[in-house]
mmCIF file of C-alpha atoms in Angstrom:
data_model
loop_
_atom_site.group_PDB
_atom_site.id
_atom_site.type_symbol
_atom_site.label_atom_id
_atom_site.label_comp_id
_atom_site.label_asym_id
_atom_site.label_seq_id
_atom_site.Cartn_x
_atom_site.Cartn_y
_atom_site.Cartn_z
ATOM 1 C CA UNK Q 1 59.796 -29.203 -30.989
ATOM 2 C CA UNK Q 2 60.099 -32.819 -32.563
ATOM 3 C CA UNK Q 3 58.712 -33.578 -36.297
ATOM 4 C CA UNK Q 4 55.102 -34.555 -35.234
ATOM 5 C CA UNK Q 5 54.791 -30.996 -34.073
ATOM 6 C CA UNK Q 6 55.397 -29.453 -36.820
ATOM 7 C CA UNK Q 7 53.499 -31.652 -39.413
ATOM 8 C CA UNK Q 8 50.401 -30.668 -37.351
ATOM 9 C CA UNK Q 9 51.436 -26.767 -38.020
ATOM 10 C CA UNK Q 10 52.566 -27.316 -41.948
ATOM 11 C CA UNK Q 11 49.148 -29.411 -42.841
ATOM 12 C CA UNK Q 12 46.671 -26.960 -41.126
ATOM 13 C CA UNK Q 13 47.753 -24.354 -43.512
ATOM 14 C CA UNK Q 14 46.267 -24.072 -47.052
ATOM 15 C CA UNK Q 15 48.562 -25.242 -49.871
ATOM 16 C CA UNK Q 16 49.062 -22.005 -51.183
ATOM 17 C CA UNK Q 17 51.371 -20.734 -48.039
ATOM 18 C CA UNK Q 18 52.815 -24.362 -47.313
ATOM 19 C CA UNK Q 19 55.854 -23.850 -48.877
ATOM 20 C CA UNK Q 20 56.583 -20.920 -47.586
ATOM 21 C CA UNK Q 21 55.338 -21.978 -44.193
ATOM 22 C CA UNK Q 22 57.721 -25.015 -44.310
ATOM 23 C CA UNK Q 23 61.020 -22.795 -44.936
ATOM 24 C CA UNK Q 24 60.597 -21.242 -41.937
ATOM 25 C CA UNK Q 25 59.902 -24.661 -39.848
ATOM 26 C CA UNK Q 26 63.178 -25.822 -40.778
ATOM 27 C CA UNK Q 27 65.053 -22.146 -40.991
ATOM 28 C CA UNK Q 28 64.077 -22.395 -37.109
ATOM 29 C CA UNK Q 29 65.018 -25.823 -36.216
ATOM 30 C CA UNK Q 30 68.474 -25.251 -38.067
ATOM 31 C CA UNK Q 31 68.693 -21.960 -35.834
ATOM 32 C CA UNK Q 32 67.385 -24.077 -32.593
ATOM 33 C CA UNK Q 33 70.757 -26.427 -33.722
ATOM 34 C CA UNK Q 34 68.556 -29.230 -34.622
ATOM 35 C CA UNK Q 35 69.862 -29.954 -38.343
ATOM 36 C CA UNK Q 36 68.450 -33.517 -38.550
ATOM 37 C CA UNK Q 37 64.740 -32.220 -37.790
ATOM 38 C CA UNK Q 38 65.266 -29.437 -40.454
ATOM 39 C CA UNK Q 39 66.143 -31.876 -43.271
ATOM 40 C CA UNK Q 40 63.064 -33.762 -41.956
ATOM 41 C CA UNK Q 41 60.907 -30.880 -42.132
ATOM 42 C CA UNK Q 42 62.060 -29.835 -45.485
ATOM 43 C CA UNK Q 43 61.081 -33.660 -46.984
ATOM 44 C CA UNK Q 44 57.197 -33.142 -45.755
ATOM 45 C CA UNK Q 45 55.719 -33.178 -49.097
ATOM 46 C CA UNK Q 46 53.332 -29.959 -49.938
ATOM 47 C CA UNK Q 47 49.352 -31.493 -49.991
ATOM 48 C CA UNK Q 48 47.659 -31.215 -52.817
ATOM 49 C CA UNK Q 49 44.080 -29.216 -52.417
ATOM 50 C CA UNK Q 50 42.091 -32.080 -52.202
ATOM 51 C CA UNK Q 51 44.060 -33.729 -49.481
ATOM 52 C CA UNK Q 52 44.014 -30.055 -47.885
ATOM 53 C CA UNK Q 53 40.555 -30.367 -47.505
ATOM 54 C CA UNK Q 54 40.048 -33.673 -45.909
ATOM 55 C CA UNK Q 55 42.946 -32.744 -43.301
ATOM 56 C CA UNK Q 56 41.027 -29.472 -42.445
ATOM 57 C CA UNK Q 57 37.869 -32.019 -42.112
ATOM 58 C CA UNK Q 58 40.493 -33.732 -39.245
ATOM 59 C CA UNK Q 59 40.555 -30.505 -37.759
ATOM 60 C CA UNK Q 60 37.580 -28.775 -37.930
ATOM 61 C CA UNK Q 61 34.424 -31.300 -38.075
ATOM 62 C CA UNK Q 62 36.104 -34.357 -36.009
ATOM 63 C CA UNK Q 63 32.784 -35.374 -34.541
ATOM 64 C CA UNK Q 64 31.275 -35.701 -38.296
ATOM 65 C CA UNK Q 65 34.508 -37.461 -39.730
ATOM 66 C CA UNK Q 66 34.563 -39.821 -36.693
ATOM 67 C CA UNK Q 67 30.712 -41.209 -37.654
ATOM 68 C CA UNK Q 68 31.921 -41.716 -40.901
ATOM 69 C CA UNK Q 69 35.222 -43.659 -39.948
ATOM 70 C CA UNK Q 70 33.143 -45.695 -37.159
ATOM 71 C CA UNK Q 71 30.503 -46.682 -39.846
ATOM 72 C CA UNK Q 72 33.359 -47.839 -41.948
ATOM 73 C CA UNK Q 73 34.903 -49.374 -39.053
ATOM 74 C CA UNK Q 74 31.621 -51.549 -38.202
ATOM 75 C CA UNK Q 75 31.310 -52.533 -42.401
ATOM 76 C CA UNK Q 76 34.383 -54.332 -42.350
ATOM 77 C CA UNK Q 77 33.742 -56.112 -39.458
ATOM 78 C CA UNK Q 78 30.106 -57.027 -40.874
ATOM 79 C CA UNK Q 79 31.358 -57.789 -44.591
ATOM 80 C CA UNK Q 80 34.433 -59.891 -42.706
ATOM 81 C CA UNK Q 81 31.195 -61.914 -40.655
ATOM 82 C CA UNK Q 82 29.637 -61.669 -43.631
ATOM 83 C CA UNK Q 83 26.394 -60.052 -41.756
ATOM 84 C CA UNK Q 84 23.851 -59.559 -44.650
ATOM 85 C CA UNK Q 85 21.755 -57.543 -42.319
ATOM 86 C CA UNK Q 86 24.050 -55.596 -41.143
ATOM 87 C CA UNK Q 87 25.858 -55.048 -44.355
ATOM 88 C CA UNK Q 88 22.471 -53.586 -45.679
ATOM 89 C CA UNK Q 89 21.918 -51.108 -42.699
ATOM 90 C CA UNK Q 90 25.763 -49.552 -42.684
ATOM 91 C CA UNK Q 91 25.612 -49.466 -46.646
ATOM 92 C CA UNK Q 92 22.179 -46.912 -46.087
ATOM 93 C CA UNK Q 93 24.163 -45.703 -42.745
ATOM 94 C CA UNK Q 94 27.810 -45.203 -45.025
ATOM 95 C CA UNK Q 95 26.323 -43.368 -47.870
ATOM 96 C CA UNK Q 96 24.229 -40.597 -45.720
ATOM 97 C CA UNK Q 97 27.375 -40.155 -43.153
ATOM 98 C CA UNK Q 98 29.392 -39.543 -46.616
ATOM 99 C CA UNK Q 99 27.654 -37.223 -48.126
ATOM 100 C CA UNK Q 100 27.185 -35.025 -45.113
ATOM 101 C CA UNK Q 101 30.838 -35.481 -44.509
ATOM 102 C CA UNK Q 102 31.738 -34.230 -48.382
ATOM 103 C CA UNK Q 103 29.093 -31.199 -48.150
ATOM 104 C CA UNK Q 104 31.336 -30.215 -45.128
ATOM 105 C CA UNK Q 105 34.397 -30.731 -47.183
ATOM 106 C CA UNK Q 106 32.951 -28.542 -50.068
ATOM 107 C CA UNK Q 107 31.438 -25.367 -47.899
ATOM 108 C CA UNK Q 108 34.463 -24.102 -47.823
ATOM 109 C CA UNK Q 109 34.803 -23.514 -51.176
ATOM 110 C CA UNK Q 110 37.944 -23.325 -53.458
ATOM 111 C CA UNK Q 111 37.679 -26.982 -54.214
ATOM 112 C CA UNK Q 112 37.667 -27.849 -58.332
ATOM 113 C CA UNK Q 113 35.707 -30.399 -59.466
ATOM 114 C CA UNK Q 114 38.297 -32.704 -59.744
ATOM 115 C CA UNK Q 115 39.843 -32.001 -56.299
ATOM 116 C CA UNK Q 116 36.121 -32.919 -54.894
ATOM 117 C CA UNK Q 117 36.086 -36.047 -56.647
ATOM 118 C CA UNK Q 118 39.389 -36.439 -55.030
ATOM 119 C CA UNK Q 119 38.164 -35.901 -51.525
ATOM 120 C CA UNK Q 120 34.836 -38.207 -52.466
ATOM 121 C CA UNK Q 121 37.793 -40.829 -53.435
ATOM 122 C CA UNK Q 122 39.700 -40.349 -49.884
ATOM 123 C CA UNK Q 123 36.658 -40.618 -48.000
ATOM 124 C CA UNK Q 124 35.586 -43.935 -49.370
ATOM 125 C CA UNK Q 125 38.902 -44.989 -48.914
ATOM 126 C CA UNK Q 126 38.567 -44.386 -45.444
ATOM 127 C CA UNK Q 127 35.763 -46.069 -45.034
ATOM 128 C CA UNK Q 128 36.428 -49.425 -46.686
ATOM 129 C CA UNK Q 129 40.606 -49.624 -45.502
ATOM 130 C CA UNK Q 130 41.704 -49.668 -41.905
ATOM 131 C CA UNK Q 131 45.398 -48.036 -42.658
ATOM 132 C CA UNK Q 132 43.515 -45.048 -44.911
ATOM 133 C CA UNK Q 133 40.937 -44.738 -41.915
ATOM 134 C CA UNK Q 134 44.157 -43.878 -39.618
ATOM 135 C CA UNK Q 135 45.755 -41.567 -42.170
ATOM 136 C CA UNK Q 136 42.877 -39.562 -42.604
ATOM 137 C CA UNK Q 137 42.111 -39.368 -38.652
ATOM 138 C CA UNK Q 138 45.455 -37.550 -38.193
ATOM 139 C CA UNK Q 139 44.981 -35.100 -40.906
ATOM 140 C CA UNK Q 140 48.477 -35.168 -42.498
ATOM 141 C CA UNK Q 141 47.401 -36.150 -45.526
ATOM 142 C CA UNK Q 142 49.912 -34.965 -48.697
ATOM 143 C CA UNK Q 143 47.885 -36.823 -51.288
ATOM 144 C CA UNK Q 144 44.067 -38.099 -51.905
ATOM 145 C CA UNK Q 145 43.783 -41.903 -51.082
ATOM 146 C CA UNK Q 146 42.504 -44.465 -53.514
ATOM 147 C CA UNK Q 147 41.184 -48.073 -52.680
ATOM 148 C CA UNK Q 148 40.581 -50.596 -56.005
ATOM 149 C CA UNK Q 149 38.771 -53.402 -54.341
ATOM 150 C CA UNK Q 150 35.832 -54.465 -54.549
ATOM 151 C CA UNK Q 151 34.939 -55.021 -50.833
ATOM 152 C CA UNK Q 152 36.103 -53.883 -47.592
ATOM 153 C CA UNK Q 153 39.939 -54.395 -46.853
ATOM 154 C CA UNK Q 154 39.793 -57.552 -44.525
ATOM 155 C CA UNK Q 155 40.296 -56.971 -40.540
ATOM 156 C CA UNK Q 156 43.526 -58.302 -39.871
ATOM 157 C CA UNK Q 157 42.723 -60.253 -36.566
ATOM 158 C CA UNK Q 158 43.874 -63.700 -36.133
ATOM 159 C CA UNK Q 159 41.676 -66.651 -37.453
ATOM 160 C CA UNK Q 160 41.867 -70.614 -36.761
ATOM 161 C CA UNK Q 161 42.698 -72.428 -39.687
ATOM 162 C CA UNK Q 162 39.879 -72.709 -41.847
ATOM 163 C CA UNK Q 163 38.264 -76.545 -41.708
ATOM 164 C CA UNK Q 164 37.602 -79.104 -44.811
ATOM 165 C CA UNK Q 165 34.063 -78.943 -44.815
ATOM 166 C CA UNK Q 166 31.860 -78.319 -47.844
ATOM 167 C CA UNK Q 167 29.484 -75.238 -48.148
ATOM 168 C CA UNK Q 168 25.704 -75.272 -49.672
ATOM 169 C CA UNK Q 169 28.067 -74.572 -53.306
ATOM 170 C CA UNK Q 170 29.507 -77.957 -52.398
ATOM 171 C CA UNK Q 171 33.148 -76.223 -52.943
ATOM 172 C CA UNK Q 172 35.816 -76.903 -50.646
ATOM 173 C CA UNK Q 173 35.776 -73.798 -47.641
ATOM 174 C CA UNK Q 174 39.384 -74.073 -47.925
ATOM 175 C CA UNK Q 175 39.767 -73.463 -51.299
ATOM 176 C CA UNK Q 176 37.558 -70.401 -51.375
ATOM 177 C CA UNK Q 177 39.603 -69.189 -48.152
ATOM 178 C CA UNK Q 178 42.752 -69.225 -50.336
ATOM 179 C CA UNK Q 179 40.889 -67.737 -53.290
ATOM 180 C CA UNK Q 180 40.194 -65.153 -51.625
ATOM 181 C CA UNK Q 181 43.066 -63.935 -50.134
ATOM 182 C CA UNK Q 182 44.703 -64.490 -53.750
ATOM 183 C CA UNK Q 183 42.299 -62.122 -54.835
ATOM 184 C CA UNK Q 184 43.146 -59.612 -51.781
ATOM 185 C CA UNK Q 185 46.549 -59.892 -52.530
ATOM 186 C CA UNK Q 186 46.228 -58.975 -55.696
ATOM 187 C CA UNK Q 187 43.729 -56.323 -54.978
ATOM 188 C CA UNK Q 188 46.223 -54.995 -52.454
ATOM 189 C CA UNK Q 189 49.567 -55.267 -55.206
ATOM 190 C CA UNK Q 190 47.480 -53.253 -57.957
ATOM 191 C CA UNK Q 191 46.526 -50.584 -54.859
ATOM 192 C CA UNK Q 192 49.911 -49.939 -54.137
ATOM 193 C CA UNK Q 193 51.250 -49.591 -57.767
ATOM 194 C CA UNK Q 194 48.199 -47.454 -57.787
ATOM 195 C CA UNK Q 195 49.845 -45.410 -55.292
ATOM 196 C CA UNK Q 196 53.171 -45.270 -55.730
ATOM 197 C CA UNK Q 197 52.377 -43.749 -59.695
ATOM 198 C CA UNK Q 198 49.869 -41.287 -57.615
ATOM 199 C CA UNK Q 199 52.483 -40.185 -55.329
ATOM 200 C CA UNK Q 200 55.196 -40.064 -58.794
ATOM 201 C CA UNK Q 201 53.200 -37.693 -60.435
ATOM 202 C CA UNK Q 202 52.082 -35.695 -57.493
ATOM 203 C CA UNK Q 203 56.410 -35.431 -56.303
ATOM 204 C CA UNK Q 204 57.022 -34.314 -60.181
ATOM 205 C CA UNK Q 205 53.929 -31.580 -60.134
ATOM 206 C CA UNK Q 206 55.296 -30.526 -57.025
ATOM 207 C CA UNK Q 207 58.588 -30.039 -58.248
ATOM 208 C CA UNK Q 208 57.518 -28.369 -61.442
ATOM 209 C CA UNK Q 209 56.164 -25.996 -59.567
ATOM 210 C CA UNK Q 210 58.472 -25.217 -57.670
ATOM 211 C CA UNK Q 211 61.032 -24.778 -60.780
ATOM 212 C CA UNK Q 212 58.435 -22.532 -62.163
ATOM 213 C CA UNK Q 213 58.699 -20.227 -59.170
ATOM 214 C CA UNK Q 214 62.490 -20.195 -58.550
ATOM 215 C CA UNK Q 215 63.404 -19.734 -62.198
ATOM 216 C CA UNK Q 216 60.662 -16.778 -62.398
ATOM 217 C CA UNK Q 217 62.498 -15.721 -58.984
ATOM 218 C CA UNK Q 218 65.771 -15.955 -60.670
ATOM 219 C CA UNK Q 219 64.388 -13.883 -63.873
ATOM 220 C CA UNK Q 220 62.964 -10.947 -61.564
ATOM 221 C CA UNK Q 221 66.176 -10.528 -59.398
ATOM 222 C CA UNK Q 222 68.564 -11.082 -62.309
ATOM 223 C CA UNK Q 223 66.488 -8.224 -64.435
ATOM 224 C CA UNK Q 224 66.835 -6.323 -60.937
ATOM 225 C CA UNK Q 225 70.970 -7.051 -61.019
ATOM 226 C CA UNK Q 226 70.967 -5.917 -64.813
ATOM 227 C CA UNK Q 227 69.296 -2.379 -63.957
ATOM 228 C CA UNK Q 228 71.402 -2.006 -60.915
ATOM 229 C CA UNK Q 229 75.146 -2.568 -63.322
ATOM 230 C CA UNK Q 230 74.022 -0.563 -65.850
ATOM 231 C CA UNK Q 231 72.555 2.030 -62.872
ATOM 232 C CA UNK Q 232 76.660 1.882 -61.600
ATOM 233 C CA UNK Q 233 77.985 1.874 -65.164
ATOM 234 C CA UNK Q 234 76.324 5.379 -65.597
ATOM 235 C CA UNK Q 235 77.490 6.444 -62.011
ATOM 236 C CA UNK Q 236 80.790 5.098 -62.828
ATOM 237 C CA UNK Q 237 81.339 7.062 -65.797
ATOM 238 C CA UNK Q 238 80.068 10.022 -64.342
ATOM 239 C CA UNK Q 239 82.269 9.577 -61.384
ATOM 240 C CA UNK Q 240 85.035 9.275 -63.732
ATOM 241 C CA UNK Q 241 83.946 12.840 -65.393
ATOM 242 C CA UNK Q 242 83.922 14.396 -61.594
ATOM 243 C CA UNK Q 243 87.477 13.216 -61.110
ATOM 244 C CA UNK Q 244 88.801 14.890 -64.094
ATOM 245 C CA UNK Q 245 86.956 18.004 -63.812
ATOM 246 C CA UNK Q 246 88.530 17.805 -59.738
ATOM 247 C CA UNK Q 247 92.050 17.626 -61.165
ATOM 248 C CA UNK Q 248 91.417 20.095 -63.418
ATOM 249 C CA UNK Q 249 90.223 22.512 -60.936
ATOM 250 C CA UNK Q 250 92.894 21.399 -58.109
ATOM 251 C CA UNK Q 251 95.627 22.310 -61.090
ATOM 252 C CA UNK Q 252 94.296 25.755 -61.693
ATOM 253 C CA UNK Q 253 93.659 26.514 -57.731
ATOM 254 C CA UNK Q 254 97.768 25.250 -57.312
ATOM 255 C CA UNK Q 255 98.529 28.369 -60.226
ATOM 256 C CA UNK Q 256 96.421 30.700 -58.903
ATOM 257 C CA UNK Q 257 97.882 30.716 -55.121
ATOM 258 C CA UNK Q 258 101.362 30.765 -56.969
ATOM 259 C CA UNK Q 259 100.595 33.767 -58.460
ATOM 260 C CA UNK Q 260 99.600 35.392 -55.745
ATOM 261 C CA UNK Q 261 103.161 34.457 -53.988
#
């Protein structure tokens, strides 16, 4: 059993037992002497219901989810050549293979409006970014994904040094190149501060609910502990009224059987 495995277990199930789910991972990789893999297990982060869904879209509609990450796959390339033909026919082709995709996501129900704007979010995501095409292809997801830019996140393949010449603007090619991948950069800095406050807030909802089901925990069992000392109080002191009424009697059997002698 190694960590991989078990991801794929804790993210198939819905958010509501994942917690639960979890403890036990680790309870039996600390039992199987594996300590290291149960501190890893107990850091995978609970997903929220949105994220859920698009995992269980991994799982059970990958045919449907692959289209969608291909299309996205072939709108990069075309945005990065810069294809205006082919930038037209996968922007028809991306928004029919998306909105089959999120019907899927939705039939199963239990999905707020908010979470489904969430899962709209993750699947765009997908589409336009490489790295958030892979995440949701394994369907691990803890989070929904975001993506700020305004075009697809460039294919990272390498490219000859871009040449001095002047384009129909007049503008130096070389100057718009760096522009560019200012503006990527910066694209790509805002995404990730994006993300890192996402993933803040979604560690600090996690954790307050968690406190708000060990503390009621701790209120029900210490309410049960209450009722069971004042349960032993009363069989205390009634234990204590047995005992005297038992030396009492054993004193009056001890006179009776001496005055029989």
């Amino acid at each position: 059993m190694d960590l991989d495995e078990v991801a794929g277990r804790l993210y198939a199930v819905p958010p509501a037992e994942f917690t639960a789910a979890r403890a036990a991972e680790a309870s039996a990789a600390k039992a199987a002497g594996d300590v290291r893999l149960s501190r890893d297990i107990a850091k995978l982060r609970k997903p929220t219901v949105s994220a859920w869904a698009v995992n269980r879209l991994a799982r059970e509609h990958p045919g449907e989810l692959a289209d969608l990450l291909g299309v996205g796959e072939r709108l990069r390339a075309a945005w990065q050549a810069q294809d205006a033909d082919a930038l037209a026919e996968l922007t028809q082709r991306r928004s029919e293979v998306t909105a089959k995709v999120a019907r899927l996501a939705r039939q199963a129900g239990g999905l707020s409006a908010a979470a489904a704007t969430e899962v709209d979010q993750t699947l765009d995501a997908a589409v336009v970014d490489a790295g958030a095409a892979d995440q949701v292809r394994a369907g691990r997801l803890a989070r929904p994904l975001s993506y700020s830019g305004f075009a697809p996140a460039p294919v990272t393949a390498p490219r000859s040094e871009p040449s001095r010449r002047r384009g129909p603007s007049g503008k130096d090619a070389a100057a718009e190149e760096k522009a560019r991948a200012e503006a990527e950069a910066r694209q790509a800095r805002e995404a990730g501060k994006a993300r890192e406050r996402e993933e803040a807030e979604a560690a600090h909802r996690e954790w307050a609910e968690t406190l708000e089901s060990v503390t009621r925990e701790y209120d029900e069992r210490a309410e049960k502990v209450a009722r069971l000392e004042r349960k032993l109080a009363k069989a205390r002191k009634r234990l204590e009224e047995v005992r005297q009424r038992l030396q009492v009697t054993r004193r009056e059997e001890r006179h009776a059987r001496q005055r029989l002698g």
